[in-house]
Amino acid sequence: ILNVEQSPQSLHVQEGDSTNFTCSFPSSNFYALHWYRWETAKSPEALFVMTLNGDEKKKGRISATLNTKEGYSYLYIKGSQPEDSATYLCAPSNAGGTSYGKLTFGQGTILTVHP
Amino acid sequence: NAGVTQTPKFQVLKTGQSMTLQCAQDMNHEYMSWYRQDPGMGLRLIHYSVGAGITDQGEVPNGYNVSRSTTEDFPLRLLSAAPSQTSVYFCASSLKQLRKQFFGPGTRLTVL
């Protein structure tokens, strides 16, 4: 089981603010890092799958970066909108041992965007 | 495509009862998995399958059985329900292992 930490646990921002949060994970034997968005009363929805050090992915106003050497990923939201309110989950997987091929989910960052 | 479907949406059991949570996908995905979600904890992997006839344990497999006789279906069996199994259960699938996962709508299970 990988040790995954997401910070902050929760975040309140105003509409139009840009924001970012962090996912930290063990850097050894890294294989892949997933980001999911989870809206209340819905199911988690995949945002990005990242595998290479230095990877940057973008989907609309949301982007993510990956540093596998130091074991962290940042998720950025530019110009937050109320519909961005959700829990953002990261899930790394490593390439060795009993954790191979399994995603370990962090507890998530709860984002609330106020109009 | 219906995507990933789960039944039932809600279920109440008494301690010691058994039941099966159903999961099906129509996307011809090789990989399927079951997670449970509890307050204050992230999604935890129960069991997973990389293809028909192949299953393996996740992080919290005790008290649960799975089988994968077809590509489409991946049922989760609770053999003797316990209050500690009260949770929301999500089934997910992906084209292959470690590709982005598509989640079902979840089953909320209460064990009294």
Short mmCIF file of C-alpha atoms in Angstrom, two decimals:
data_model
loop_
_atom_site.label_atom_id
_atom_site.label_comp_id
_atom_site.label_asym_id
_atom_site.label_seq_id
_atom_site.Cartn_x
_atom_site.Cartn_y
_atom_site.Cartn_z
CA ILE A 1 0.00 0.00 0.00
CA LEU A 2 1.49 3.33 -1.04
CA ASN A 3 1.54 6.34 1.27
CA VAL A 4 -0.39 9.04 -0.62
CA GLU A 5 -0.95 12.51 0.77
CA GLN A 6 -3.10 15.23 -0.73
CA SER A 7 -3.07 18.81 0.47
CA PRO A 8 -4.90 20.83 1.40
CA GLN A 9 -7.78 18.65 2.65
CA SER A 10 -10.25 21.35 1.67
CA LEU A 11 -10.18 24.67 -0.10
CA HIS A 12 -12.67 27.49 -0.48
CA VAL A 13 -12.12 29.98 -3.30
CA GLN A 14 -14.09 32.71 -5.02
CA GLU A 15 -15.31 32.40 -8.58
CA GLY A 16 -12.53 33.52 -10.91
CA ASP A 17 -9.69 32.61 -8.55
CA SER A 18 -6.98 30.28 -9.73
CA THR A 19 -5.99 27.50 -7.39
CA ASN A 20 -3.75 24.49 -7.08
CA PHE A 21 -3.33 21.47 -4.88
CA THR A 22 -0.73 18.81 -4.31
CA CYS A 23 -0.46 15.03 -4.38
CA SER A 24 2.62 13.46 -2.76
CA PHE A 25 3.61 9.82 -3.23
CA PRO A 26 6.67 7.57 -2.92
CA SER A 27 9.07 8.27 -5.77
CA SER A 28 10.63 4.80 -5.85
CA ASN A 29 9.38 2.39 -8.54
CA PHE A 30 6.88 4.93 -9.87
CA TYR A 31 4.64 3.71 -12.69
CA ALA A 32 1.62 6.00 -13.19
CA LEU A 33 -0.37 8.77 -11.52
CA HIS A 34 -4.11 9.25 -12.04
CA TRP A 35 -6.22 12.31 -11.24
CA TYR A 36 -9.98 11.99 -10.79
CA ARG A 37 -12.70 14.52 -10.18
CA TRP A 38 -15.61 13.46 -7.95
CA GLU A 39 -18.72 15.61 -7.80
CA THR A 40 -21.20 15.11 -4.98
CA ALA A 41 -23.78 12.40 -5.69
CA LYS A 42 -21.88 11.29 -8.78
CA SER A 43 -19.05 8.85 -9.50
CA PRO A 44 -15.35 9.65 -9.88
CA GLU A 45 -14.43 10.77 -13.39
CA ALA A 46 -10.94 10.49 -14.83
CA LEU A 47 -9.09 13.73 -15.56
CA PHE A 48 -5.54 12.67 -16.37
CA VAL A 49 -3.23 9.67 -16.45
CA MET A 50 0.43 10.66 -16.23
CA THR A 51 3.44 8.42 -16.54
CA LEU A 52 6.56 10.41 -17.42
CA ASN A 53 8.61 12.74 -15.24
CA GLY A 54 7.91 16.29 -16.37
CA ASP A 55 4.56 15.35 -17.92
CA GLU A 56 2.09 18.19 -18.24
CA LYS A 57 -1.54 17.53 -19.12
CA LYS A 58 -4.31 20.01 -19.79
CA LYS A 59 -8.09 19.73 -20.10
CA GLY A 60 -9.82 23.07 -20.49
CA ARG A 61 -9.00 25.20 -17.44
CA ILE A 62 -7.52 22.27 -15.53
CA SER A 63 -3.91 21.22 -15.87
CA ALA A 64 -1.52 18.92 -14.03
CA THR A 65 2.22 18.45 -13.72
CA LEU A 66 4.21 15.46 -12.56
CA ASN A 67 7.58 15.15 -10.81
CA THR A 68 8.39 11.46 -10.36
CA LYS A 69 11.90 12.05 -9.01
CA GLU A 70 10.64 13.91 -5.94
CA GLY A 71 7.23 12.21 -5.81
CA TYR A 72 4.63 14.91 -6.32
CA SER A 73 2.01 16.14 -8.76
CA TYR A 74 0.22 19.48 -8.88
CA LEU A 75 -3.29 20.07 -10.16
CA TYR A 76 -4.09 23.63 -11.28
CA ILE A 77 -7.47 25.18 -11.97
CA LYS A 78 -7.43 28.54 -13.74
CA GLY A 79 -10.35 30.90 -13.21
CA SER A 80 -12.38 28.59 -10.96
CA GLN A 81 -16.09 28.30 -11.61
CA PRO A 82 -18.82 27.01 -9.24
CA GLU A 83 -19.13 23.88 -11.41
CA ASP A 84 -15.51 23.05 -10.52
CA SER A 85 -16.64 22.34 -6.96
CA ALA A 86 -15.78 18.70 -6.35
CA THR A 87 -13.36 16.40 -4.60
CA TYR A 88 -10.14 15.90 -6.56
CA LEU A 89 -8.47 12.55 -6.05
CA CYS A 90 -5.01 11.44 -7.02
CA ALA A 91 -3.99 7.79 -7.29
CA PRO A 92 -0.43 6.63 -7.95
CA SER A 93 0.71 3.17 -8.83
CA ASN A 94 4.18 1.75 -8.63
CA ALA A 95 5.95 -0.86 -10.67
CA GLY A 96 7.19 -3.20 -8.02
CA GLY A 97 6.14 -5.60 -5.31
CA THR A 98 2.58 -6.22 -4.22
CA SER A 99 1.45 -2.73 -5.25
CA TYR A 100 2.17 -3.32 -8.93
CA GLY A 101 -0.73 -2.36 -11.14
CA LYS A 102 -2.93 -1.20 -8.27
CA LEU A 103 -4.05 2.37 -7.77
CA THR A 104 -3.82 3.75 -4.23
CA PHE A 105 -6.19 6.67 -3.84
CA GLY A 106 -5.46 9.67 -1.66
CA GLN A 107 -8.19 11.09 0.56
CA GLY A 108 -8.75 13.93 -1.86
CA THR A 109 -8.92 17.72 -1.82
CA ILE A 110 -12.42 19.12 -1.46
CA LEU A 111 -12.76 22.28 -3.55
CA THR A 112 -15.67 24.68 -3.06
CA VAL A 113 -15.98 27.60 -5.46
CA HIS A 114 -18.23 30.38 -4.21
CA PRO A 115 -20.10 32.55 -6.73
CA ASN B 1 -23.11 2.39 -24.39
CA ALA B 2 -24.44 2.05 -20.86
CA GLY B 3 -20.87 2.21 -19.49
CA VAL B 4 -20.48 0.63 -16.04
CA THR B 5 -23.70 -0.39 -14.32
CA GLN B 6 -24.16 -1.53 -10.75
CA THR B 7 -27.11 -3.09 -8.98
CA PRO B 8 -28.64 -2.60 -6.53
CA LYS B 9 -28.25 1.12 -5.74
CA PHE B 10 -29.16 0.61 -2.09
CA GLN B 11 -29.22 -2.46 0.13
CA VAL B 12 -29.81 -3.15 3.81
CA LEU B 13 -28.63 -6.46 5.23
CA LYS B 14 -28.64 -8.09 8.63
CA THR B 15 -25.41 -9.37 10.12
CA GLY B 16 -24.64 -12.82 8.74
CA GLN B 17 -26.65 -12.50 5.55
CA SER B 18 -25.00 -12.99 2.20
CA MET B 19 -25.52 -11.09 -1.01
CA THR B 20 -23.98 -10.30 -4.37
CA LEU B 21 -23.34 -6.83 -5.73
CA GLN B 22 -23.58 -6.85 -9.51
CA CYS B 23 -21.30 -4.97 -11.88
CA ALA B 24 -21.36 -5.02 -15.66
CA GLN B 25 -19.65 -3.04 -18.41
CA ASP B 26 -20.29 -2.94 -22.13
CA MET B 27 -17.04 -1.33 -23.28
CA ASN B 28 -15.07 -4.58 -23.73
CA HIS B 29 -12.69 -3.53 -20.97
CA GLU B 30 -10.14 -6.07 -19.79
CA TYR B 31 -9.66 -4.61 -16.33
CA MET B 32 -12.36 -4.41 -13.67
CA SER B 33 -12.14 -3.58 -9.99
CA TRP B 34 -14.15 -3.09 -6.82
CA TYR B 35 -13.54 -0.29 -4.32
CA ARG B 36 -15.17 0.69 -1.06
CA GLN B 37 -15.45 4.25 0.12
CA ASP B 38 -15.71 5.08 3.81
CA PRO B 39 -15.86 8.50 5.51
CA GLY B 40 -12.39 9.96 6.09
CA MET B 41 -10.74 7.36 3.91
CA GLY B 42 -9.89 7.25 0.25
CA LEU B 43 -11.24 4.68 -2.15
CA ARG B 44 -9.79 1.31 -1.14
CA LEU B 45 -9.32 -1.53 -3.59
CA ILE B 46 -11.08 -4.77 -2.62
CA HIS B 47 -10.47 -7.09 -5.59
CA TYR B 48 -9.59 -6.67 -9.22
CA SER B 49 -9.47 -8.65 -12.46
CA VAL B 50 -7.21 -8.23 -15.48
CA GLY B 51 -9.37 -10.44 -17.69
CA ALA B 52 -11.92 -13.22 -17.74
CA GLY B 53 -10.91 -16.02 -15.41
CA ILE B 54 -8.26 -13.94 -13.59
CA THR B 55 -8.82 -12.21 -10.26
CA ASP B 56 -6.55 -10.93 -7.52
CA GLN B 57 -6.79 -9.33 -4.10
CA GLY B 58 -6.56 -5.65 -3.41
CA GLU B 59 -5.95 -3.77 -0.20
CA VAL B 60 -9.02 -4.95 1.77
CA PRO B 61 -10.17 -8.35 0.41
CA ASN B 62 -11.27 -10.07 3.62
CA GLY B 63 -14.97 -10.98 3.71
CA TYR B 64 -15.41 -10.59 -0.05
CA ASN B 65 -15.22 -12.99 -3.00
CA VAL B 66 -15.17 -12.25 -6.71
CA SER B 67 -15.21 -14.17 -9.96
CA ARG B 68 -14.89 -13.13 -13.60
CA SER B 69 -16.49 -15.68 -15.86
CA THR B 70 -17.12 -13.19 -18.68
CA THR B 71 -15.44 -9.99 -19.83
CA GLU B 72 -18.62 -8.03 -19.07
CA ASP B 73 -19.47 -9.06 -15.52
CA PHE B 74 -17.60 -8.82 -12.22
CA PRO B 75 -19.85 -9.62 -9.22
CA LEU B 76 -18.75 -9.01 -5.64
CA ARG B 77 -20.00 -11.49 -3.04
CA LEU B 78 -20.35 -10.84 0.66
CA LEU B 79 -20.37 -14.26 2.28
CA SER B 80 -21.48 -13.30 5.80
CA ALA B 81 -22.16 -9.58 6.12
CA ALA B 82 -20.73 -7.68 9.07
CA PRO B 83 -21.44 -4.10 10.25
CA SER B 84 -17.85 -3.21 9.27
CA GLN B 85 -18.87 -3.79 5.66
CA THR B 86 -21.30 -0.88 5.76
CA SER B 87 -19.94 1.31 2.99
CA VAL B 88 -20.43 2.63 -0.51
CA TYR B 89 -19.12 0.21 -3.11
CA PHE B 90 -17.88 1.30 -6.52
CA CYS B 91 -17.12 -0.89 -9.49
CA ALA B 92 -14.73 0.45 -12.12
CA SER B 93 -13.35 -0.73 -15.44
CA SER B 94 -10.61 0.27 -17.83
CA LEU B 95 -9.43 -0.86 -21.22
CA LYS B 96 -6.29 -2.28 -19.65
CA GLN B 97 -4.72 -2.20 -16.21
CA LEU B 98 -3.63 1.33 -15.17
CA ARG B 99 -5.51 3.07 -17.98
CA LYS B 100 -8.11 5.63 -16.88
CA GLN B 101 -10.94 3.98 -15.00
CA PHE B 102 -14.65 4.41 -15.58
CA PHE B 103 -16.70 4.15 -12.42
CA GLY B 104 -20.20 2.84 -11.89
CA PRO B 105 -22.82 4.79 -9.91
CA GLY B 106 -22.11 2.93 -6.66
CA THR B 107 -24.05 0.74 -4.24
CA ARG B 108 -24.78 2.00 -0.74
CA LEU B 109 -24.78 -0.98 1.63
CA THR B 110 -25.87 -0.91 5.25
CA VAL B 111 -25.31 -3.92 7.49
CA LEU B 112 -27.31 -3.88 10.71
#
